[in-house]
C-alpha positions as CSV (number, residue, x, y, z in Angstrom):
1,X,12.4,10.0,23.8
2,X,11.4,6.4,24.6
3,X,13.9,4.0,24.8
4,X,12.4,2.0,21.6
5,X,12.3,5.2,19.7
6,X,15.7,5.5,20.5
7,X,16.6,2.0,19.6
8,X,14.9,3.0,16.8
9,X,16.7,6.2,15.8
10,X,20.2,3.7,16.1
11,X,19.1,1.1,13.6
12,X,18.2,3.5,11.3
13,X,21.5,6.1,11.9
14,X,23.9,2.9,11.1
15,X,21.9,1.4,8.3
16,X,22.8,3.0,4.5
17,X,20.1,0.6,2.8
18,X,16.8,0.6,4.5
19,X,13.6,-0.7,2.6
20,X,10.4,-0.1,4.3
21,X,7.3,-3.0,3.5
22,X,4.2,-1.0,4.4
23,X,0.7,-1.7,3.9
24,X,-3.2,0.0,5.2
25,X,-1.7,1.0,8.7
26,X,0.7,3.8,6.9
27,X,-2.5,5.4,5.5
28,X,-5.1,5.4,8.2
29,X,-4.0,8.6,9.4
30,X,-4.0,10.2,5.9
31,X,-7.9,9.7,7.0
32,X,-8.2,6.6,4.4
33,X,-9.9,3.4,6.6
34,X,-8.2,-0.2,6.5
35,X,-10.0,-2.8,5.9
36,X,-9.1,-5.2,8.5
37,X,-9.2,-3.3,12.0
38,X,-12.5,-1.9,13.6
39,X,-14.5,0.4,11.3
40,X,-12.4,-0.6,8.3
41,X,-14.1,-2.2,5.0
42,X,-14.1,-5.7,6.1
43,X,-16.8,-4.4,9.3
44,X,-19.2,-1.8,7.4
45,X,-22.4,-3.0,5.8
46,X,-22.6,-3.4,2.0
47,X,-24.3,-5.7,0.0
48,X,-21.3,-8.0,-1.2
49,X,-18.2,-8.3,1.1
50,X,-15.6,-6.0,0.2
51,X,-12.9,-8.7,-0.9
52,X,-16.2,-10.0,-3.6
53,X,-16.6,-6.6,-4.7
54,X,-12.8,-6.3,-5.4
55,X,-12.2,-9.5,-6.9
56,X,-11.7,-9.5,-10.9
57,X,-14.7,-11.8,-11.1
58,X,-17.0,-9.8,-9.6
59,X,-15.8,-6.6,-11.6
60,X,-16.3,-8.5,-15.1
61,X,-19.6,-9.9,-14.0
62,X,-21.2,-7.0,-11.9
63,X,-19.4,-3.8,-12.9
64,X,-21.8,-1.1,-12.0
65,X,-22.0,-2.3,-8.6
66,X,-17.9,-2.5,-8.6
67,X,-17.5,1.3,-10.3
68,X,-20.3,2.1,-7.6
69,X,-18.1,0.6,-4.5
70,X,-15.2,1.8,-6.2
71,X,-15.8,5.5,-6.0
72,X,-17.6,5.5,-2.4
73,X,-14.8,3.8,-0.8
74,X,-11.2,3.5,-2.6
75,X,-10.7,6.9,-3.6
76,X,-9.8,9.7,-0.9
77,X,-9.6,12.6,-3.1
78,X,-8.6,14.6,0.2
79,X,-5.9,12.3,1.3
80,X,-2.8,14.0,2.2
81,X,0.5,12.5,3.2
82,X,1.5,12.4,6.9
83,X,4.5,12.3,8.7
84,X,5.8,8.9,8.1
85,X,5.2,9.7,3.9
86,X,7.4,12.4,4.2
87,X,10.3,10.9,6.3
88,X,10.8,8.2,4.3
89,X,10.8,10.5,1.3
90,X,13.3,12.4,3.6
91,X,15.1,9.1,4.3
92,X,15.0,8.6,0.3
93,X,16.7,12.1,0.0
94,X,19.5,11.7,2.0
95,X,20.4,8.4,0.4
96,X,19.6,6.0,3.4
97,X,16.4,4.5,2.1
98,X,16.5,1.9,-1.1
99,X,13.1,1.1,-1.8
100,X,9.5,1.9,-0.1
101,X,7.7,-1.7,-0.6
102,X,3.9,-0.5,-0.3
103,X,0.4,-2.7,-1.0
104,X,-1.4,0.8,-0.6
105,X,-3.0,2.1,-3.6
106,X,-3.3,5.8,-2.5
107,X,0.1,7.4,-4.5
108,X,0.4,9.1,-1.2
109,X,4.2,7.8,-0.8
110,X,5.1,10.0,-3.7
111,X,2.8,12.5,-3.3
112,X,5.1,12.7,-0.3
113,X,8.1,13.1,-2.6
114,X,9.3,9.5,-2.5
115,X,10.5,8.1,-6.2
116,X,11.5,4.5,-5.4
117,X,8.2,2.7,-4.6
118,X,7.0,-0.4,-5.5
119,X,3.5,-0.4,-5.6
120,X,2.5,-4.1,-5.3
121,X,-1.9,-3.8,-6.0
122,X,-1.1,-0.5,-8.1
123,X,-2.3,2.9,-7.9
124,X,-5.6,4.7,-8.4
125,X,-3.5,7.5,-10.1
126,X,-3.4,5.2,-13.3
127,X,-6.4,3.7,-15.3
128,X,-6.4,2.2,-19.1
129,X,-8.8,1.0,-21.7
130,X,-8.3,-2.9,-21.9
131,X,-9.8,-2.6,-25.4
132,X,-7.1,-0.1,-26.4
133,X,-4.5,0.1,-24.3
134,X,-5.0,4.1,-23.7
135,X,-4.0,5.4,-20.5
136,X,-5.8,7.6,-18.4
137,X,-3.9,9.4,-16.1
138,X,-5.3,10.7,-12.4
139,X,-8.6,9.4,-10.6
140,X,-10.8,13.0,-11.4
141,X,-13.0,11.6,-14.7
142,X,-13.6,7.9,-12.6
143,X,-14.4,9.9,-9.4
144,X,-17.0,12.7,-10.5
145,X,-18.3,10.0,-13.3
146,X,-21.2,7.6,-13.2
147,X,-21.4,4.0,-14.2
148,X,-18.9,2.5,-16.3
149,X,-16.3,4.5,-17.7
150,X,-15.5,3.8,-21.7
151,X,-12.8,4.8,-23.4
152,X,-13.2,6.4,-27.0
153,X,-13.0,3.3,-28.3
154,X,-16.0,2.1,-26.5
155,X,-14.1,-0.5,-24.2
156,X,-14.1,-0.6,-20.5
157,X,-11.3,1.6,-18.7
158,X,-10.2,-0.3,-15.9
159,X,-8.1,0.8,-12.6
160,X,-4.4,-0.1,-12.5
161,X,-4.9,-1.8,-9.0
162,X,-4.5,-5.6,-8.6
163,X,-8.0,-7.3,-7.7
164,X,-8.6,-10.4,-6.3
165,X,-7.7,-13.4,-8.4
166,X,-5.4,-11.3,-10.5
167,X,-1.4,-11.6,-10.4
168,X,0.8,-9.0,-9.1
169,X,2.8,-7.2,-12.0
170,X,6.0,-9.0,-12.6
171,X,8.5,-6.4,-13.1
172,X,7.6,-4.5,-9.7
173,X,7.4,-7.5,-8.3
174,X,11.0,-8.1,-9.1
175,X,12.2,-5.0,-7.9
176,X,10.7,-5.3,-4.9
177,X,12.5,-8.6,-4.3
178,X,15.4,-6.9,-5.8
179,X,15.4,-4.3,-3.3
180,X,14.6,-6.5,0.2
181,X,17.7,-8.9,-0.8
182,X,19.7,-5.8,-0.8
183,X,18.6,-4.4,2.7
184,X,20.5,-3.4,5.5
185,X,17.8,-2.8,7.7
186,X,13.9,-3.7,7.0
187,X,11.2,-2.2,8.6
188,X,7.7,-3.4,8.2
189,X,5.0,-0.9,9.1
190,X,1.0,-0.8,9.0
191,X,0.2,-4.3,7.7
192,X,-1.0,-7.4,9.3
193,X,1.1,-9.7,6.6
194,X,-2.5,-11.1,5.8
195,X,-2.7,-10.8,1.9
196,X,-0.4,-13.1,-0.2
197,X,1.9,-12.7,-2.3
198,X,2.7,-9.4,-0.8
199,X,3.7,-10.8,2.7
200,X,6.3,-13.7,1.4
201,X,8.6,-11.0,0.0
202,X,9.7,-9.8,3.8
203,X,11.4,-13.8,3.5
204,X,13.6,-12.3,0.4
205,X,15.5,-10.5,2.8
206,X,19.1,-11.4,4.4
207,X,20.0,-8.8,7.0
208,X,20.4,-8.6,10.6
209,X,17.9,-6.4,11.6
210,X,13.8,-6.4,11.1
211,X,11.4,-3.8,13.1
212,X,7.6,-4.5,13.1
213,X,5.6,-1.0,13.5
214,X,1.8,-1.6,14.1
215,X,-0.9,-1.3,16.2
216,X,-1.9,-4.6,16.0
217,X,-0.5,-8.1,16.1
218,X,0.5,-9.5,12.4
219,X,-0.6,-13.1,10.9
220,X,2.8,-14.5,11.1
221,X,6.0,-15.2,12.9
222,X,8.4,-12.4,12.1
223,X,12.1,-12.1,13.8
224,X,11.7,-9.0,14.4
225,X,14.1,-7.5,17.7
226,X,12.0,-4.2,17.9
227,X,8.2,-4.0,17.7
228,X,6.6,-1.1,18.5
229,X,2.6,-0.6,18.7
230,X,2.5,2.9,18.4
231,X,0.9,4.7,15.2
232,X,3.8,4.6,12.7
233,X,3.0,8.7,11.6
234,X,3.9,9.4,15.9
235,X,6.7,7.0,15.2
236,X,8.6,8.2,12.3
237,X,8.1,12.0,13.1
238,X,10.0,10.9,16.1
239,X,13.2,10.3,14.8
């Protein structure tokens, strides 16, 4: 075992309320692309930059083209959990892990088994008429449709994920902050602390320790005393 798995493995055996603050990075090798790194959304051809297509601008005024954009390349129908899904799940289990923080979309955490997450942009497992208020449940009847999707009621069903320009839910918002305050041990894994407000809750929390897991550097100071660059899947299955 490598010495900063090992330091690793210590932190966590001590702590009793560990939130974890994850973001793309945790996903990529579910098989579902980032969108920052190399080969990620940000760098593949389309005919509006990603963060246009997903802003809530661009959905009222061009939704055909977002529905279109939405289906090729934010659902992963084939997406399974990997190994750092399930051991925080397993973390969550044993009564060691608080909260899992996430700006993923994918459900994968509890797919995993993992009840206590915070999704902060929402989840492509949840949709709703914003005529109505109906909820439709899963991703199946966006995913094999075409166009835009209408509710009985004629209006427009709409994803539960967070667009640009649009305000993170309130209440998960709080519990998130809730549950950072509370922690005895953060880790942050997969995310480059780019997108705001996601990446000013890590400031919400008051322990000792902080451990930064991710391949790449991140767009901010961060106190962290272990960082490790490794994929966070290799890292977690580890311990």
């Amino acid at each position: 075992m490598k010495e900063e798995i090992r330091k690793l493995k210590d932190l966590v055996d001590k702590a009793s309320h560990i939130v974890f603050f994850g973001g793309a990075g945790v996903s990529t090798e579910s098989g579902i692309p980032d969108f920052r790194s190399t080969g990620g959304l940000y760098h593949q051809e389309w005919k509006y930059p990603p963060e246009v297509i997903l802003s809530h601008s661009f959905y009222k005024s061009n939704p055909e083209e977002f529905f279109r954009f939405y289906r090729a390349k934010m659902l992963a129908p084939d997406a399974k959990p990997n190994p750092a899904h399930y051991k925080l799940a397993e973390w969550e289990k044993q009564g060691k892990l608080l909260a899992v923080v996430t700006q993923n979309i994918d459900g994968l955490h509890q797919a995993a088994g993992s009840s206590r997450v915070c999704e902060l942009h929402g989840s492509v497992h949840r949709n709703y008429c914003e005529r109505c208020g109906k909820a439709y449940p899963g991703f199946d009847f966006i995913l094999h449709g075409t166009g835009v999707p209408h509710c009985d009621c004629g209006g427009t069903i709409k994803p539960d994920v967070v667009l640009y320009e649009e305000g993170l839910d309130q209440e998960t918002l709080y519990s998130a902050v809730d549950s950072i305050a509370k922690a005895d041990l953060l880790i942050i894994g997969g995310t480059s602390l780019n997108v705001y407000p996601a990446a000013s809750l890590i400031n919400y929390y008051r322990g000792r320790d902080i451990v930064l897991i991710n391949k790449s550097s991140v767009a901010r100071d961060l106190p962290a005393g272990l960082v490790i660059t490794d994929p966070i899947g290799e890292v977690l299955n580890q311990l």
